[in-house]
Tab-separated table of C-alpha atoms and ligand atoms in Angstrom:
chain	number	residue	atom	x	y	z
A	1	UNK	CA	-7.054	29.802	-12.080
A	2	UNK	CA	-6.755	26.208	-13.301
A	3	UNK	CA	-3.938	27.344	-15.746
A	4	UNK	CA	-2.199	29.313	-12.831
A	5	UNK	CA	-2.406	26.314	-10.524
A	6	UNK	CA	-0.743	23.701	-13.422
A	7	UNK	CA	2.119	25.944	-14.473
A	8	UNK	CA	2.762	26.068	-10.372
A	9	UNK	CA	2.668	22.586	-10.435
A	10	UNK	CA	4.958	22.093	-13.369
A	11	UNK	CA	7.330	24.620	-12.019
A	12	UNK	CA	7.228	22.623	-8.518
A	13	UNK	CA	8.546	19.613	-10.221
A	14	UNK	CA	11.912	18.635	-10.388
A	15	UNK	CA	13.720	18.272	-13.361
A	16	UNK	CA	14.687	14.106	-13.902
A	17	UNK	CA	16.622	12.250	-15.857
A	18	UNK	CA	14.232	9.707	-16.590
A	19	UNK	CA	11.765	12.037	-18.642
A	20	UNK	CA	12.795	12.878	-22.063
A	21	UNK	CA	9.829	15.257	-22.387
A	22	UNK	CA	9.037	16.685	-18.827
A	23	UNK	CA	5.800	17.518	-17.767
A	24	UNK	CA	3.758	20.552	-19.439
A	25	UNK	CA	3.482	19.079	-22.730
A	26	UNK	CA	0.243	17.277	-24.291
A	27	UNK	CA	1.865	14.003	-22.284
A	28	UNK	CA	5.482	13.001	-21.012
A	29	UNK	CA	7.770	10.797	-22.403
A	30	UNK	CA	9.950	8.008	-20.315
A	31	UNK	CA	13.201	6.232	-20.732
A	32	UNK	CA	12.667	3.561	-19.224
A	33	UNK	CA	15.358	1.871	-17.798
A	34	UNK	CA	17.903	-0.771	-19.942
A	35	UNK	CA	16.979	-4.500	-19.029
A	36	UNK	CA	14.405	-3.923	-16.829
A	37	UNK	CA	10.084	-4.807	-16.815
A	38	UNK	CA	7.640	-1.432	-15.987
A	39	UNK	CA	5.315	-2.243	-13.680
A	40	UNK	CA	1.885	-0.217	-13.868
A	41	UNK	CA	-0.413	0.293	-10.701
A	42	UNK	CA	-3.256	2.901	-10.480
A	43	UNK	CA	-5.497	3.870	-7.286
A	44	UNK	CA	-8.166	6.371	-6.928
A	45	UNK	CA	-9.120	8.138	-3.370
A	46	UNK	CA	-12.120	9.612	-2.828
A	47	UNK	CA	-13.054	12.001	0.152
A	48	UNK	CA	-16.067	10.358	1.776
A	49	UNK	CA	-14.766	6.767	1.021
A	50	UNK	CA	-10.797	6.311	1.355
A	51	UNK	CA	-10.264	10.038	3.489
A	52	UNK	CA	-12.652	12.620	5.511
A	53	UNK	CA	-11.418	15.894	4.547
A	54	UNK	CA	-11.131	18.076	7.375
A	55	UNK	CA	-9.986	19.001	10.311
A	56	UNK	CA	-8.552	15.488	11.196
A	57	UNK	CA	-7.283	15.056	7.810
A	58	UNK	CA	-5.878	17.670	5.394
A	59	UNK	CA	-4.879	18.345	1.864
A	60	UNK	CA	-1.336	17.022	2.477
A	61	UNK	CA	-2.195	14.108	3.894
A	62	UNK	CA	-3.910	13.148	1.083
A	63	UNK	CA	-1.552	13.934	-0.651
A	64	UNK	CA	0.616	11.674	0.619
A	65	UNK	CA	-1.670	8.577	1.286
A	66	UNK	CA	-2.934	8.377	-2.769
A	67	UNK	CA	0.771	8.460	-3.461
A	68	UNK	CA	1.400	5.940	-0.430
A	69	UNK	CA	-0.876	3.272	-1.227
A	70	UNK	CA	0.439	3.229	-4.978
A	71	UNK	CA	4.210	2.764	-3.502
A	72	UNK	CA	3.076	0.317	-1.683
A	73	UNK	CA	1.302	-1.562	-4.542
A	74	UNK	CA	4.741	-1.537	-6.156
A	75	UNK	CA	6.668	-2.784	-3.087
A	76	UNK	CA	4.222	-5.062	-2.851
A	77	UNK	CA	5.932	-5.944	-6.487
A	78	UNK	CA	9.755	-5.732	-5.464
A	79	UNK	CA	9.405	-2.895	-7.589
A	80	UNK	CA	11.928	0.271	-7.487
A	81	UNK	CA	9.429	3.308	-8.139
A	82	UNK	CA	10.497	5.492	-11.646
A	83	UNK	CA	7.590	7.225	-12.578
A	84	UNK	CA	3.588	8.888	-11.101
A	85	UNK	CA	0.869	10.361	-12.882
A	86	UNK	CA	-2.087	12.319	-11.101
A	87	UNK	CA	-5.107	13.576	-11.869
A	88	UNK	CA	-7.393	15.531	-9.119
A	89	UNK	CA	-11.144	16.213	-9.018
A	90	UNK	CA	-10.745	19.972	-6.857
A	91	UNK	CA	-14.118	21.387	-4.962
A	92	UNK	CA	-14.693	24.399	-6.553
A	93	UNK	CA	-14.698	25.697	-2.623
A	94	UNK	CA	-11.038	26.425	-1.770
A	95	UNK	CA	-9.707	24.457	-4.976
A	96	UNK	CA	-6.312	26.126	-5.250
A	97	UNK	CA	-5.473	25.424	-1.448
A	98	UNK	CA	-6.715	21.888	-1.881
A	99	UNK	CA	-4.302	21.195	-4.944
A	100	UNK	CA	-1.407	22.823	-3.818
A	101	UNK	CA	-1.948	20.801	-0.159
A	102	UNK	CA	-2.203	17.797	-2.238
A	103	UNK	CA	0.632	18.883	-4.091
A	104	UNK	CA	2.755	18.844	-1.686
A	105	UNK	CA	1.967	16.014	0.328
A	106	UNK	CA	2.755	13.959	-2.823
A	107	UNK	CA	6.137	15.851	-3.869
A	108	UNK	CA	7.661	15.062	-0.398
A	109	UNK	CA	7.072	11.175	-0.361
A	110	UNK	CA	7.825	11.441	-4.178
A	111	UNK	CA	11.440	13.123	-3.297
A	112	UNK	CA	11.906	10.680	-0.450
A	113	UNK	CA	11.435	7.181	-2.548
A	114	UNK	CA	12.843	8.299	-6.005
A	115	UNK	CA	9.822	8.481	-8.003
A	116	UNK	CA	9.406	11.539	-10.263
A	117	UNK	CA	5.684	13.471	-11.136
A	118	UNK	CA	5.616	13.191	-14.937
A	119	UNK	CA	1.966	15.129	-15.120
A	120	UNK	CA	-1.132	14.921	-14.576
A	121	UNK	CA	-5.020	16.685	-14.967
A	122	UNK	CA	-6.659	18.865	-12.788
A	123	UNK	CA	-10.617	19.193	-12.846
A	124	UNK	CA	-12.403	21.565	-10.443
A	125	UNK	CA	-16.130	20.350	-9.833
A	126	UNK	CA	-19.157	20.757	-7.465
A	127	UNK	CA	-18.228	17.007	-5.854
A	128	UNK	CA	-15.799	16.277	-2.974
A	129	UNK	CA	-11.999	15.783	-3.326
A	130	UNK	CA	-10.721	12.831	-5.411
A	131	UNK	CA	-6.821	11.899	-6.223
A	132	UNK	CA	-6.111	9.069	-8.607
A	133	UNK	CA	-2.292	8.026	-9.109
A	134	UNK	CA	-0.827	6.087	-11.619
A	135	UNK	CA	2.554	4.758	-10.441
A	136	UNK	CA	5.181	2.984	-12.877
A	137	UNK	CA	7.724	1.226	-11.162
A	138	UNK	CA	11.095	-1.559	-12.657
A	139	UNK	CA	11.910	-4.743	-11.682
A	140	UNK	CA	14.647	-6.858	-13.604
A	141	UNK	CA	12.499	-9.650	-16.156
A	142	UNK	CA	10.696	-12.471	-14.449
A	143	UNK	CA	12.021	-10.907	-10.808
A	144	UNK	CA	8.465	-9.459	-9.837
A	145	UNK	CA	6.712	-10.660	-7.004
A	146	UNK	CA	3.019	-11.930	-7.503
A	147	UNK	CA	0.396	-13.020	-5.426
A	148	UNK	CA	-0.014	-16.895	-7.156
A	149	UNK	CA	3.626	-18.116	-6.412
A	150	UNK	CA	2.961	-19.856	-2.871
A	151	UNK	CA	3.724	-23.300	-2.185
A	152	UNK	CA	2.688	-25.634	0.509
A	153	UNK	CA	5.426	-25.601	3.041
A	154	UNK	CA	6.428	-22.418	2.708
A	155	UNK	CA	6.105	-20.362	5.681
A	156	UNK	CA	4.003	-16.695	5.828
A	157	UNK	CA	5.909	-13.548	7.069
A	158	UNK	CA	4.398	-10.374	7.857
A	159	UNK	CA	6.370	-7.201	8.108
A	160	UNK	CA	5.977	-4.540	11.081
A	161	UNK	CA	2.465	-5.143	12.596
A	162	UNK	CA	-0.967	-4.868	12.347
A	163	UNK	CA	-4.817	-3.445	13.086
A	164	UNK	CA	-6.063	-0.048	14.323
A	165	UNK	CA	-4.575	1.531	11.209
A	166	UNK	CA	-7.628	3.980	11.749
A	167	UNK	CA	-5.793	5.911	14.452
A	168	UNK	CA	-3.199	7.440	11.962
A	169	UNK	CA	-1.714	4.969	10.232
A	170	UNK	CA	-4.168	4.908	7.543
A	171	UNK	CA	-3.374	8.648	6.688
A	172	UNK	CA	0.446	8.262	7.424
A	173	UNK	CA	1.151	5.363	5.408
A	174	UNK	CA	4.372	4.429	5.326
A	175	UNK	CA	5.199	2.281	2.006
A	176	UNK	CA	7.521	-0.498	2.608
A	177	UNK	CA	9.765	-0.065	-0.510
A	178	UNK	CA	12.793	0.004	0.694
A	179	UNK	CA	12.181	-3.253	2.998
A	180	UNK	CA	10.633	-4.838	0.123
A	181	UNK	CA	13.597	-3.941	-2.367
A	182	UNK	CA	15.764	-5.310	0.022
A	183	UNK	CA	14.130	-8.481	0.992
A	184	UNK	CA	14.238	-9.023	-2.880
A	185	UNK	CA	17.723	-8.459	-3.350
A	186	UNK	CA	18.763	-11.316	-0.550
A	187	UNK	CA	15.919	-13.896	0.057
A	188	UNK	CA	14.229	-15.718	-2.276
A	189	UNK	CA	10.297	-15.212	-2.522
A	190	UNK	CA	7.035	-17.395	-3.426
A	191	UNK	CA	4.478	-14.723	-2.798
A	192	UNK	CA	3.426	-11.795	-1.875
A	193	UNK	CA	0.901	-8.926	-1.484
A	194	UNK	CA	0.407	-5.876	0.391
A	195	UNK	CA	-2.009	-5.822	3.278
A	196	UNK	CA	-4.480	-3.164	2.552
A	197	UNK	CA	-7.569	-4.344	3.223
A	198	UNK	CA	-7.023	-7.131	6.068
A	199	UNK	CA	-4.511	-9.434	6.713
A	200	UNK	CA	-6.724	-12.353	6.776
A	201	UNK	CA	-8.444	-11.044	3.734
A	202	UNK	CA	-5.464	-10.063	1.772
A	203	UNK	CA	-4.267	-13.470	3.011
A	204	UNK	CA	-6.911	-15.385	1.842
A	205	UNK	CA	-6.743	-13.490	-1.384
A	206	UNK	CA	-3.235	-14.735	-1.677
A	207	UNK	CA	-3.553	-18.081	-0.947
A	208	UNK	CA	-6.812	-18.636	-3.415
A	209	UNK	CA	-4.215	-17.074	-6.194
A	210	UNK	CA	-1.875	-19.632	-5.645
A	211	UNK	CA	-4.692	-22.626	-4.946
A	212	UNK	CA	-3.234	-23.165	-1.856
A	213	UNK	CA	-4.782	-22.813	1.860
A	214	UNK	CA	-2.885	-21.433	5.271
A	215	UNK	CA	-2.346	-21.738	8.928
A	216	UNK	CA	-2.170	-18.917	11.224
A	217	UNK	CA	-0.405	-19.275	13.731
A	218	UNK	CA	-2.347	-16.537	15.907
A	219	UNK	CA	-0.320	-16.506	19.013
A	220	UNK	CA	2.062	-15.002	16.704
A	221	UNK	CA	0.205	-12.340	14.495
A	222	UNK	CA	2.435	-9.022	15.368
A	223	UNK	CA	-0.409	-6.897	16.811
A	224	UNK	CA	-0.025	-3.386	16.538
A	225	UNK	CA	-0.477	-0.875	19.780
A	226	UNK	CA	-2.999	1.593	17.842
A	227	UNK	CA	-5.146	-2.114	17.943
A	228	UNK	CA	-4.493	-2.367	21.609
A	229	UNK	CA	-6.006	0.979	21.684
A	230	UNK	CA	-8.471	0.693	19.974
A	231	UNK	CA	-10.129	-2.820	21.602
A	232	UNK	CA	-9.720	-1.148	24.580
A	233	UNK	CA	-12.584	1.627	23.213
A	234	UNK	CA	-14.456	-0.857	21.501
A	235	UNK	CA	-18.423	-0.349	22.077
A	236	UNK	CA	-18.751	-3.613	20.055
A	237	UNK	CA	-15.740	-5.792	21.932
A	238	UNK	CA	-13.531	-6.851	19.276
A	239	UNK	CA	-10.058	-8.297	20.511
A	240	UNK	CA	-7.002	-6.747	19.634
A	241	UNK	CA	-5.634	-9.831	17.416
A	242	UNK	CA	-9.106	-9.195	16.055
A	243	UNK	CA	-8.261	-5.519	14.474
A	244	UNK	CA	-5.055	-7.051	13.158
A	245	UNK	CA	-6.693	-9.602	11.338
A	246	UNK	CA	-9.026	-7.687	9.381
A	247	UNK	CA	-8.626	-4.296	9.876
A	248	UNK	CA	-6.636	-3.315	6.741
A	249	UNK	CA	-5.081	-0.288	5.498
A	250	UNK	CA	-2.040	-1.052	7.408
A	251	UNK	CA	-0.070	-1.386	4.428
A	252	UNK	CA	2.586	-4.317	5.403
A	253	UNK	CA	4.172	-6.890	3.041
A	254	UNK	CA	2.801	-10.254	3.078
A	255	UNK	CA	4.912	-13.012	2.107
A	256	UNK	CA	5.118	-16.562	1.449
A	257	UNK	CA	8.903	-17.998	1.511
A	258	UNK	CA	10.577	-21.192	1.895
A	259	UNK	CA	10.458	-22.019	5.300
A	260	UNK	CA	14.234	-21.526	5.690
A	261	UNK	CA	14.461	-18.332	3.911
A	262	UNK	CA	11.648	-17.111	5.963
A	263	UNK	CA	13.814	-18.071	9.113
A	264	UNK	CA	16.123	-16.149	8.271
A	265	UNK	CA	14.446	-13.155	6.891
A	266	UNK	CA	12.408	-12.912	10.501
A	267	UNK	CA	16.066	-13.301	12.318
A	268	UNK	CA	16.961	-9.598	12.122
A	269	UNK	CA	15.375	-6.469	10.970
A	270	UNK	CA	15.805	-5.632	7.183
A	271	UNK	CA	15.917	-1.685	6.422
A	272	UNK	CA	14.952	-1.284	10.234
A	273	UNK	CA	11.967	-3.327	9.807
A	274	UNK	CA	10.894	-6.294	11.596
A	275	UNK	CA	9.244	-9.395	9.576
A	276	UNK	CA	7.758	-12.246	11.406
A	277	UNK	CA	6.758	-15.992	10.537
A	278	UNK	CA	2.840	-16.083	11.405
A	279	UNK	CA	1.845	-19.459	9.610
A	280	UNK	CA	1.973	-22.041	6.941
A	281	UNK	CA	0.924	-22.705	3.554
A	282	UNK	CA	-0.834	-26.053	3.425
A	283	UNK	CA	-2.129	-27.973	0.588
A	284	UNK	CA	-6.211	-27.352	-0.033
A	285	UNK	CA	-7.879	-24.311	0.361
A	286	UNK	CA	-9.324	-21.657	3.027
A	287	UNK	CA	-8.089	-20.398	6.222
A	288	UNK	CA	-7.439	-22.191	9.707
A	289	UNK	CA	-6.137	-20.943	12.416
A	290	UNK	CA	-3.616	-22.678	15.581
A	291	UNK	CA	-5.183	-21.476	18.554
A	292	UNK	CA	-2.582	-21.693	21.897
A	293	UNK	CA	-3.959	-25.020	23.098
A	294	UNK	CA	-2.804	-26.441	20.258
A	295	UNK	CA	-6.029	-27.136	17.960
A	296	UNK	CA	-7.492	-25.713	14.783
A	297	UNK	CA	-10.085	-23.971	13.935
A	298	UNK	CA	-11.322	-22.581	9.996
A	299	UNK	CA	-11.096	-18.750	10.072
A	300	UNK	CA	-13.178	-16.191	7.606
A	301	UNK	CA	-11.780	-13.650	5.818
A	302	UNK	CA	-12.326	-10.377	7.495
A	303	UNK	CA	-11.544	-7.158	6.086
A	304	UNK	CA	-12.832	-4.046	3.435
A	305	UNK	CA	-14.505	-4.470	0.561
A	306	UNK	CA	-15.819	-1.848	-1.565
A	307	UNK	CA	-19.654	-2.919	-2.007
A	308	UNK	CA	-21.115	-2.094	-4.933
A	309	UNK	CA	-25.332	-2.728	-5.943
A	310	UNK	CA	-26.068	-4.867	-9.270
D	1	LIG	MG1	-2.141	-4.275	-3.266
């Protein structure tokens, strides 16, 4: 059963010019390409934690969210995907429906950003789903966006908009490669990371890499409708701008630019995306906020952290 299912997945694969050895042998082997750096991310999803399995959320979604969130690692990068690894923990309950869900929930956002399945492992198991992805992407040397570059003056630009990610967008993650491979290619870039688990808190994780502080400038914070949405349900009253602040998983690009690069990056969409100036990098540390009257106040971090005991 496990031997059927792999030689499926092998066969499912299409054949690329970047593998010298395709999949199906002990492991594959890349060209990588001429001039250029590899860039390595890995992410693991577990059913319980990152996904619900069920009827709100199947195989293929999964699928395509541990392959997502990878992608999005590497855009978060300016890095043009190459090459994914996977390697699934099945439940031994419907295990061959599962994979091949997963499967193809991967192969279709694979096919639709260039990056080619070298391999992977497949376990079955008496535990709950889990999908862990190893992406390899290529930038050109020294061209790779990290999170420590910011500088004080430089303005912060979000892309698309933010909070309630919980009503679908979290599942349907859509990666923003090709907005971040073309950003790259035209403006020039301090900083950057994706926003996966807050904006404030990816922010803040940012701006402690580069031992600077920020600004929000929260009349300006692109707020998503699902967050509209969901403050309006809210048993426990949170605002809307408070969902886009620290409600993660919405998987934007975060960057810090020179304030007249950033102008002109949030003049017109780039691959059909909108990016939009939101604050400042200051000198000093933490997180303030410009509230509409005018005045400042410090802001904390929101967002998800996985806890842990010990
Ligand atoms: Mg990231």
């Amino acid at each position: 059963m496990e031997l059927d299912f792999v030689a499926r997945v092998i066969a499912s694969i299409p054949p690329d010019p970047r593998l010298e050895v395709p999949p199906g042998d002990d492991a594959a082997v890349i060209r990588p390409p001429a001039g250029r750096r590899t860039v390595v991310t890995v992410d693991m999803l577990m059913d319980g934690v990152d996904f619900r399995l069920g009827s709100d959320c199947t195989p293929l979604q999964v699928g395509h969210k541990a392959l997502a969130v990878s992608l999005s690692d590497l855009a978060a990068m300016a890095a043009r995907p190459e090459v994914a690894v996977a390697a699934v923990a099945l439940p031994r309950h419907q295990g061959d429906e599962i994979g091949r869900g997963v499967l193809d929930g991967m192969l279709a956002l694979a096919a639709r950003h260039g990056i080619t399945l070298a391999g992977g492992d497949t376990n079955a198991w008496d535990g709950p789903l889990v999908v862990s992805i190893t992406a390899l992407g290529s930038v050109p040397p020294g061209a790779a966006w990290r999170r420590d570059g910011a500088h004080a003056g430089d303005l912060l630009v979000v892309s698309g908009a933010c909070g309630g990610s919980l009503l679908g967008r979290h599942l349907a993650v859509t990666p923003r490669i090709d907005e971040a491979l073309a950003v790259a290619a035209a403006f020039e870039v301090h900083a950057a990371i994706d926003v996966s688990d807050g904006l404030s808190l990816d922010l803040s994780r940012m701006m402690l890499a580069s031992g600077t502080g920020a600004i929000l400038d929260l009349a300006a914070v692109p707020i998503h409708p699902d967050a509209v949405i969901m403050a309006a349900r809210d048993a426990d009253r949170l605002a809307p701008l408070d969902h886009a602040l620290g409600d993660g998983e919405d998987f934007e690009l975060l960057l810090a630019m020179p304030a007249a690069e950033a102008l002109r990056l949030a003049a017109a969409p780039v691959a059909g995306t909108r990016f939009t100036v939101i604050g400042e990098v200051t000198s000093g540390s933490g997180l303030s906020v410009r509230q509409a009257d005018g005045t400042t106040a410090a802001l904390a971090p929101r967002g998800y952290e996985h806890a842990f005991d010990g």
